[in-house]
Coordinates of C-alpha atoms and ligand atoms in Angstrom, one line a residue:
M1 CA -20.5 -25.7 -0.7
A2 CA -21.7 -22.2 0.4
V3 CA -18.7 -20.5 1.3
R4 CA -19.1 -17.2 2.9
E5 CA -18.1 -14.9 5.2
I6 CA -19.3 -15.7 8.7
N7 CA -18.9 -13.2 11.5
F8 CA -18.0 -14.4 15.1
D9 CA -18.3 -11.6 17.4
G10 CA -17.2 -11.9 20.9
I11 CA -20.4 -12.0 23.7
V12 CA -18.6 -9.3 26.0
G13 CA -18.4 -11.0 29.1
P14 CA -20.0 -10.4 32.9
S15 CA -17.1 -8.7 34.2
H16 CA -16.4 -6.0 31.6
N17 CA -14.5 -3.2 33.4
Y18 CA -13.0 0.1 32.6
A19 CA -8.8 -0.3 34.1
G20 CA -6.8 1.5 31.9
L21 CA -4.8 -1.4 31.1
S22 CA -3.7 -0.4 27.4
L23 CA -1.0 2.1 26.9
G24 CA -1.4 3.5 23.6
N25 CA -4.9 2.7 23.2
L26 CA -6.3 6.2 24.1
A27 CA -10.1 5.1 24.7
S28 CA -8.7 3.2 27.6
A29 CA -6.7 5.4 29.0
S30 CA -9.2 8.0 28.8
N31 CA -12.1 6.0 30.6
A32 CA -9.6 4.7 33.1
G33 CA -11.6 4.3 36.4
E34 CA -15.1 5.2 35.0
V35 CA -18.2 3.2 36.2
S36 CA -18.7 0.2 33.0
Y37 CA -22.0 -1.3 32.3
P38 CA -21.5 -5.1 31.4
R39 CA -25.1 -5.6 31.1
A40 CA -26.1 -3.0 28.8
A41 CA -22.2 -3.7 27.0
A42 CA -23.1 -7.2 26.2
L43 CA -27.0 -5.9 24.9
Q44 CA -25.2 -3.4 22.6
G45 CA -22.9 -6.4 21.4
L46 CA -26.1 -8.5 20.7
G47 CA -28.1 -5.5 19.1
K48 CA -24.9 -5.4 16.4
M49 CA -25.0 -9.0 16.0
R50 CA -29.0 -8.9 15.1
H51 CA -28.5 -5.8 13.2
N52 CA -26.1 -7.5 11.0
M53 CA -28.2 -10.4 10.8
A54 CA -31.1 -8.4 9.4
L55 CA -29.0 -7.6 6.5
G56 CA -28.8 -11.0 5.2
L57 CA -25.3 -11.9 6.9
A58 CA -24.1 -15.0 8.5
Q59 CA -23.4 -14.5 12.1
G60 CA -21.6 -16.7 14.8
F61 CA -20.1 -15.7 18.3
L62 CA -17.7 -16.7 20.6
L63 CA -18.1 -16.8 24.4
P64 CA -15.9 -15.3 27.2
L65 CA -13.3 -16.1 28.4
P66 CA -13.2 -17.6 32.1
R67 CA -12.6 -14.6 34.5
P68 CA -11.6 -13.7 37.0
N69 CA -8.6 -15.8 35.8
D70 CA -7.6 -17.7 39.3
P71 CA -4.9 -19.7 37.8
F72 CA -2.9 -16.5 36.2
L73 CA -3.5 -14.9 39.9
A74 CA -2.2 -18.1 41.8
A75 CA 0.9 -18.0 38.8
I76 CA 1.7 -14.7 40.1
A77 CA 1.1 -15.5 43.9
A78 CA -1.8 -12.6 43.9
D79 CA -1.9 -12.0 48.0
G80 CA -3.7 -8.1 47.7
S81 CA -0.1 -6.5 48.0
E82 CA 0.3 -7.2 43.7
D83 CA -0.3 -4.0 41.6
R84 CA -3.7 -3.5 41.3
R85 CA -3.7 -3.6 37.5
L86 CA -2.6 -7.2 37.7
M87 CA -5.8 -8.2 39.3
A88 CA -7.5 -6.0 37.0
A89 CA -6.1 -7.8 34.2
A90 CA -7.6 -11.2 35.6
W91 CA -10.8 -9.4 35.8
S92 CA -10.7 -8.6 32.2
A93 CA -13.5 -9.3 29.6
S94 CA -11.0 -8.6 26.5
S95 CA -11.2 -11.5 25.1
M96 CA -14.8 -9.5 23.4
W97 CA -12.8 -8.0 20.9
T98 CA -12.3 -11.3 18.7
A99 CA -10.4 -9.6 16.1
N100 CA -7.6 -10.0 17.9
A101 CA -8.3 -14.2 18.6
A102 CA -6.8 -15.3 15.8
T103 CA -5.7 -14.5 12.0
V104 CA -7.4 -16.3 9.7
S105 CA -6.5 -17.5 6.1
P106 CA -9.2 -18.7 4.1
A107 CA -9.2 -22.4 2.5
A108 CA -9.0 -20.8 -1.6
D109 CA -5.4 -18.8 -0.3
T110 CA -4.1 -22.0 1.7
A111 CA -1.9 -24.5 -0.2
D112 CA -4.1 -27.7 1.7
R113 CA -7.1 -26.1 1.0
R114 CA -8.6 -25.7 4.4
C115 CA -9.2 -22.5 6.3
H116 CA -6.4 -22.3 9.0
L117 CA -6.8 -20.8 12.2
T118 CA -3.5 -19.1 14.4
A119 CA -4.8 -18.2 17.7
A120 CA -3.1 -14.5 19.0
N121 CA -0.8 -14.7 21.8
L122 CA -1.3 -10.9 22.4
V123 CA 1.9 -10.6 24.7
T124 CA 2.6 -6.8 24.8
M125 CA -0.9 -6.3 26.9
P126 CA -0.6 -8.6 30.5
H127 CA -3.9 -8.9 30.4
R128 CA -4.4 -9.8 26.6
S129 CA -1.6 -12.3 27.1
Q130 CA -4.1 -14.6 29.3
E131 CA -6.5 -15.3 26.5
W132 CA -5.0 -17.1 23.9
G133 CA -4.9 -20.6 25.5
D134 CA -8.5 -20.4 26.2
T135 CA -9.1 -19.0 22.8
A136 CA -7.6 -21.4 21.3
R137 CA -9.8 -24.1 22.9
Q138 CA -13.1 -22.4 22.2
L139 CA -11.5 -22.3 18.6
R140 CA -11.2 -25.9 18.2
T141 CA -14.2 -26.6 19.4
A142 CA -15.9 -24.4 17.1
F143 CA -13.9 -25.5 14.0
A144 CA -13.3 -29.0 14.8
D145 CA -13.5 -30.8 11.4
P146 CA -10.1 -31.5 10.1
A147 CA -11.5 -32.2 6.5
H148 CA -12.4 -28.0 6.6
F149 CA -9.9 -26.3 9.2
A150 CA -6.7 -26.1 10.8
V151 CA -6.4 -24.2 13.7
H152 CA -2.4 -23.6 15.6
D153 CA -1.5 -22.6 18.7
A154 CA 0.0 -19.4 19.0
V155 CA 3.9 -18.2 17.5
P156 CA 6.1 -18.2 20.2
P157 CA 5.6 -15.1 22.8
C158 CA 8.9 -13.5 22.0
F159 CA 7.2 -12.2 18.4
G160 CA 3.9 -10.6 19.8
D161 CA 0.7 -11.2 17.6
E162 CA -2.4 -9.3 17.5
G163 CA -4.6 -11.9 15.0
A164 CA -6.9 -10.3 12.8
A165 CA -6.8 -6.9 14.0
N166 CA -2.9 -6.5 12.3
H167 CA -4.1 -8.7 8.8
M168 CA -6.4 -8.2 5.7
R169 CA -7.3 -10.0 2.9
M170 CA -8.4 -9.2 -0.7
A171 CA -10.3 -11.2 -3.0
A172 CA -12.2 -11.4 -6.5
A173 CA -14.9 -12.3 -4.5
H174 CA -14.7 -14.3 -0.6
D175 CA -14.6 -17.6 -1.9
A176 CA -11.5 -16.6 -4.4
P177 CA -8.1 -16.6 -3.9
G178 CA -6.9 -13.8 -1.9
L179 CA -4.4 -11.6 -1.5
E180 CA -3.3 -11.9 2.2
L181 CA -2.1 -8.6 3.7
F182 CA -0.1 -8.6 7.2
V183 CA 1.0 -5.4 8.8
Y184 CA 3.7 -4.9 11.5
G185 CA 4.5 -2.3 13.7
K186 CA 8.0 -1.4 14.7
G187 CA 9.0 -0.5 18.1
G188 CA 10.6 2.6 20.1
G189 CA 7.5 4.9 19.5
A190 CA 6.0 6.4 22.6
Y191 CA 3.7 3.8 22.6
P192 CA 4.2 0.0 21.7
A193 CA 4.0 -1.4 18.5
R194 CA 2.1 -4.7 19.3
Q195 CA 2.6 -7.0 16.3
H196 CA 6.0 -7.8 15.1
E197 CA 7.3 -8.6 11.6
Q198 CA 8.6 -12.0 12.5
A199 CA 5.1 -13.5 14.2
S200 CA 2.9 -12.5 10.6
R201 CA 5.9 -14.0 8.7
A202 CA 5.3 -17.1 11.1
V203 CA 1.5 -17.1 10.5
A204 CA 1.6 -16.7 6.8
R205 CA 4.0 -20.0 7.0
L206 CA 1.9 -22.0 9.1
H207 CA -1.1 -21.2 6.9
R208 CA 1.1 -22.2 4.0
L209 CA 0.0 -19.1 2.2
D210 CA 1.6 -18.5 -1.7
P211 CA 4.2 -16.0 -1.1
A212 CA 3.0 -14.7 -4.6
R213 CA -0.2 -13.5 -2.6
T214 CA 1.0 -12.6 0.4
L215 CA 2.2 -8.9 1.9
F216 CA 3.8 -7.8 4.7
I217 CA 3.4 -4.1 5.5
E218 CA 5.1 -2.0 7.8
Q219 CA 2.5 0.5 9.4
N220 CA 3.5 4.2 9.8
P221 CA 5.0 5.3 13.3
E222 CA 3.1 8.2 12.9
A223 CA -0.3 6.2 13.3
I224 CA 0.8 4.2 16.4
A225 CA 1.8 7.6 18.0
A226 CA -1.7 8.8 16.9
G227 CA -3.1 5.9 19.1
A228 CA -3.6 3.3 16.0
F229 CA -2.6 0.5 18.1
H230 CA -3.9 -1.9 15.5
N231 CA -4.0 -1.2 12.2
D232 CA -7.8 -2.1 11.6
V233 CA -8.1 1.4 13.8
V234 CA -6.8 3.0 10.5
A235 CA -7.9 0.7 7.8
V236 CA -10.4 -2.3 6.7
A237 CA -10.6 -4.4 3.4
N238 CA -13.4 -6.1 2.0
E239 CA -13.1 -8.4 -1.6
R240 CA -11.6 -5.9 -3.9
V241 CA -12.1 -3.1 -2.3
L242 CA -9.5 -1.5 0.8
F243 CA -10.5 1.6 2.8
I244 CA -7.7 3.5 4.1
H245 CA -6.4 6.6 6.1
E246 CA -3.6 8.5 4.1
Q247 CA -0.8 7.7 7.0
A248 CA -1.7 4.3 7.8
F249 CA 0.7 2.5 6.3
A250 CA 4.8 3.6 6.2
D251 CA 5.2 3.8 2.5
P252 CA 1.8 4.1 1.3
A253 CA 2.5 4.7 -2.5
A254 CA 5.0 1.1 -2.7
T255 CA 2.3 -0.5 -0.8
Y256 CA -0.7 0.5 -3.0
S257 CA 1.5 -0.4 -6.2
A258 CA 2.0 -4.1 -4.7
I259 CA -1.5 -4.5 -4.3
R260 CA -2.8 -3.9 -7.4
A261 CA 0.6 -5.6 -9.0
A262 CA -0.9 -9.2 -7.1
L263 CA -4.8 -8.4 -7.5
P264 CA -5.7 -6.0 -10.6
E265 CA -9.2 -5.7 -9.8
A266 CA -8.4 -3.6 -6.1
E267 CA -10.4 -0.6 -5.6
I268 CA -8.6 1.5 -2.9
V269 CA -10.3 3.8 -1.3
V270 CA -8.1 6.2 0.7
V271 CA -9.1 8.9 2.8
P272 CA -6.9 12.1 3.0
A273 CA -5.7 13.7 6.0
D274 CA -6.5 16.9 4.8
A275 CA -10.4 15.8 5.1
V276 CA -10.4 13.7 8.3
S277 CA -7.0 13.9 10.1
L278 CA -5.2 11.2 11.7
S279 CA -6.8 12.4 15.1
D280 CA -10.1 12.5 14.0
A281 CA -10.1 9.0 13.0
I282 CA -9.4 7.5 16.0
R283 CA -11.5 9.6 18.1
S284 CA -14.2 8.5 16.0
Y285 CA -13.3 5.0 14.8
L286 CA -14.2 5.2 11.3
F287 CA -12.1 2.7 9.8
N288 CA -12.8 0.1 13.0
A289 CA -15.8 -0.3 10.9
Q290 CA -17.3 -3.3 9.1
L291 CA -16.8 -3.4 5.7
L292 CA -19.2 -6.1 4.4
T293 CA -20.8 -7.4 0.7
L294 CA -24.2 -7.5 1.3
P295 CA -26.8 -9.7 -0.3
S296 CA -27.6 -7.6 -3.0
G297 CA -24.0 -7.6 -3.8
E298 CA -23.2 -3.8 -2.4
M299 CA -20.8 -3.1 0.1
G300 CA -22.0 -1.1 3.3
L301 CA -20.0 0.1 5.9
V302 CA -21.0 -0.9 9.7
I303 CA -19.6 2.3 11.7
P304 CA -19.8 3.3 15.5
L305 CA -22.6 5.9 16.3
E306 CA -19.3 8.2 17.3
A307 CA -18.2 8.5 13.9
W308 CA -21.4 9.1 12.5
E309 CA -21.6 12.0 15.3
H310 CA -18.6 13.0 14.1
P311 CA -19.2 16.7 11.8
R312 CA -15.6 16.3 9.9
V313 CA -16.3 12.6 9.4
H314 CA -19.7 12.7 8.6
G315 CA -19.3 15.1 5.9
W316 CA -16.8 12.7 4.5
L317 CA -19.0 10.0 4.4
D318 CA -21.9 12.1 3.2
A319 CA -19.4 12.9 0.3
M320 CA -18.3 9.3 0.1
L321 CA -21.9 7.9 -0.7
A322 CA -22.7 11.1 -3.3
S323 CA -19.5 9.6 -5.3
N324 CA -19.9 6.8 -7.3
G325 CA -17.7 4.5 -5.1
P326 CA -17.6 0.9 -4.3
I327 CA -18.9 1.5 -0.5
R328 CA -23.0 2.4 -1.1
R329 CA -24.4 2.1 2.4
V330 CA -23.2 3.3 5.9
L331 CA -24.6 1.7 8.5
P332 CA -24.2 3.1 11.9
V333 CA -24.4 0.9 15.3
D334 CA -24.2 1.9 19.2
V335 CA -21.6 -0.2 20.8
R336 CA -20.6 2.4 23.0
Q337 CA -19.5 0.4 26.0
S338 CA -17.1 -1.4 24.0
M339 CA -15.7 2.1 22.0
A340 CA -15.3 3.3 25.6
N341 CA -12.3 0.9 25.9
G342 CA -11.4 1.2 22.2
G343 CA -13.2 -1.6 20.7
G344 CA -15.4 -0.7 17.4
P345 CA -17.6 -2.8 15.4
A346 CA -14.8 -4.2 13.9
C347 CA -12.8 -5.1 16.7
L348 CA -16.1 -6.9 17.9
R349 CA -15.4 -9.6 15.5
L350 CA -13.3 -12.5 13.4
R351 CA -14.4 -13.0 10.2
V352 CA -14.1 -16.7 8.9
V353 CA -15.0 -17.4 5.6
A354 CA -16.2 -20.8 5.4
D355 CA -19.1 -22.9 4.8
P356 CA -21.6 -22.0 7.9
A357 CA -22.3 -25.9 7.7
T358 CA -18.7 -26.8 8.8
V359 CA -18.9 -25.1 12.0
D360 CA -19.9 -26.8 14.6
P361 CA -23.4 -25.1 14.9
R362 CA -23.2 -24.4 18.6
F363 CA -21.1 -20.9 17.7
M364 CA -23.8 -20.1 15.0
L365 CA -26.3 -16.8 16.0
D366 CA -30.0 -16.9 14.9
D367 CA -32.9 -15.0 16.3
A368 CA -34.1 -17.5 18.5
K369 CA -31.0 -18.0 20.1
A370 CA -30.1 -14.3 20.3
S371 CA -33.0 -13.9 22.2
R372 CA -32.0 -16.7 24.8
I373 CA -28.6 -15.3 25.3
E374 CA -30.3 -11.9 25.8
Q375 CA -32.4 -13.1 28.8
V376 CA -29.5 -14.8 30.4
I377 CA -27.4 -11.4 30.1
A378 CA -30.2 -9.6 31.3
A379 CA -30.9 -11.9 34.2
H380 CA -26.8 -12.2 35.1
W381 CA -25.1 -9.6 34.1
P382 CA -23.9 -7.1 36.8
E383 CA -25.7 -3.5 36.0
A384 CA -22.6 -1.5 36.7
I385 CA -19.3 -2.5 37.8
A386 CA -17.2 0.6 40.0
P387 CA -13.4 0.1 39.6
G388 CA -13.3 -0.5 43.7
Q389 CA -15.0 -3.2 42.7
I390 CA -12.7 -5.2 40.8
G391 CA -11.4 -8.0 42.7
D392 CA -14.0 -8.4 45.0
P393 CA -15.0 -12.2 46.1
A394 CA -19.4 -11.6 46.0
L395 CA -18.8 -9.8 42.5
A396 CA -16.2 -12.4 41.4
G397 CA -18.7 -15.1 42.5
I398 CA -21.4 -13.3 40.3
V399 CA -19.4 -13.3 36.9
V400 CA -18.7 -16.7 37.1
A401 CA -22.2 -17.8 37.6
A402 CA -23.3 -15.6 34.6
R403 CA -20.7 -17.0 32.4
A404 CA -22.0 -20.3 33.6
A405 CA -25.7 -19.9 32.9
L406 CA -24.5 -18.6 29.1
L407 CA -22.6 -21.5 28.6
D408 CA -25.4 -23.9 29.7
A409 CA -27.9 -21.9 27.4
V410 CA -25.5 -22.4 24.4
D411 CA -25.1 -26.1 25.4
L412 CA -21.4 -25.7 25.3
A413 CA -20.9 -26.2 29.2
E414 CA -17.7 -28.2 28.1
L415 CA -15.8 -24.9 28.0
A416 CA -16.3 -24.1 31.3
Ligands
SUG1 O1 -6.4 -4.4 23.1 N1 -8.6 -2.5 24.8 C1 -8.1 -3.3 23.6 C2 -9.0 -2.9 22.5 C3 -9.0 -4.1 21.0 C4 -9.9 -3.6 20.3 N2 -9.1 -4.3 19.1 C5 -9.5 -4.1 17.9 N3 -8.6 -3.1 17.4 N4 -9.3 -5.0 17.2 C6 -6.9 -3.5 23.7 O2 -6.0 -2.6 23.6 C7 -8.9 -2.2 27.3 C8 -9.0 -2.8 28.7 C9 -9.4 -2.1 29.8 O3 -8.2 -0.7 29.5 O4 -9.8 -1.9 30.5 C10 -8.4 -2.8 26.4 O5 -7.7 -4.3 26.2

């Protein structure tokens, strides 16, 4: 069995827009009201997928969810008198950020040796809380083989869960037993702490993880206050390497020793605040990167162009490459449309360690399928959406038809 890491990127949906819905997400707030470019956004996403496939990596995708979300609008009896933000919530293409779709524990970590996925309830943000039901349905289609996968419903909504964005896994190799790191926040600051400790603990139990190889770590409240609304804005892990900002965790020293005790081969690359401040890290999205093991065995860091173009961050990356560290390549990609809503390369993907042959092949990408999807996007995705168009019935028709055309093109009309 060829177990490897597969990245499932969310295809950017045709209603992608900038509604400023995410308090504490500085990019979402600062671009509120801008014109969005859904076609360019979706093509940038496909461009990243192609970039990573060309590196020799396994690539899958998840589909946009049905938007506008008519059942949600019916449930709140929307009649035009409701807050405009609720209409925007029903139109959000936020399911593109599949790092928030679910938490994933590979088979090597679980008691029943199956890969477990728990859909994330995303209850802190009204627009994101609408995702999990349709997401779980899609995950059950993609990972339908019960010999290899178990897909769980979201944990109860009293405990906010943001999925893989607040979870990391370290291991000697992808297919070896790993150490799972669950990172939660505590409320009380200016911005919401989206991940509740009890949600993390519930997911770990659902996945039947070994307590000796599971850590629960508190996020630094200062990082949340600086705009790290998810842990993956200040840290990313891959195999034995953790790449992290000095101020990501509430108690970094104790956490690093716990990691080293559980995984002696761990290498922790800490970026000090005097080289890259929390503010620079969040503005540039340096850590919202894909840290990937390339076929050569070297590790590469897929970063957003914004990080490469940031002088202090660029300087730090040059120094890192010149040193003899574990990260050997830096690979910038253009995902600017997603970035403007606070979604970098890492937000756009859900990592699943599994044998690709056990996944429904309709969710796996190759060059021919990427071309087919790009053709659908070019033909059907709106070129631009201005804020005043949200709620427009004619645009709703275009958005619904665009998604239907995509589902047909990848033979997944059953998810209509
Ligand atoms: O949940 N932005 C998303 C970005 C998610 C990024 N994901 C990770 N860090 N893994 C969010 O805040 C903005 C939508 C708007 O304002 O229109 C938004 O939902």
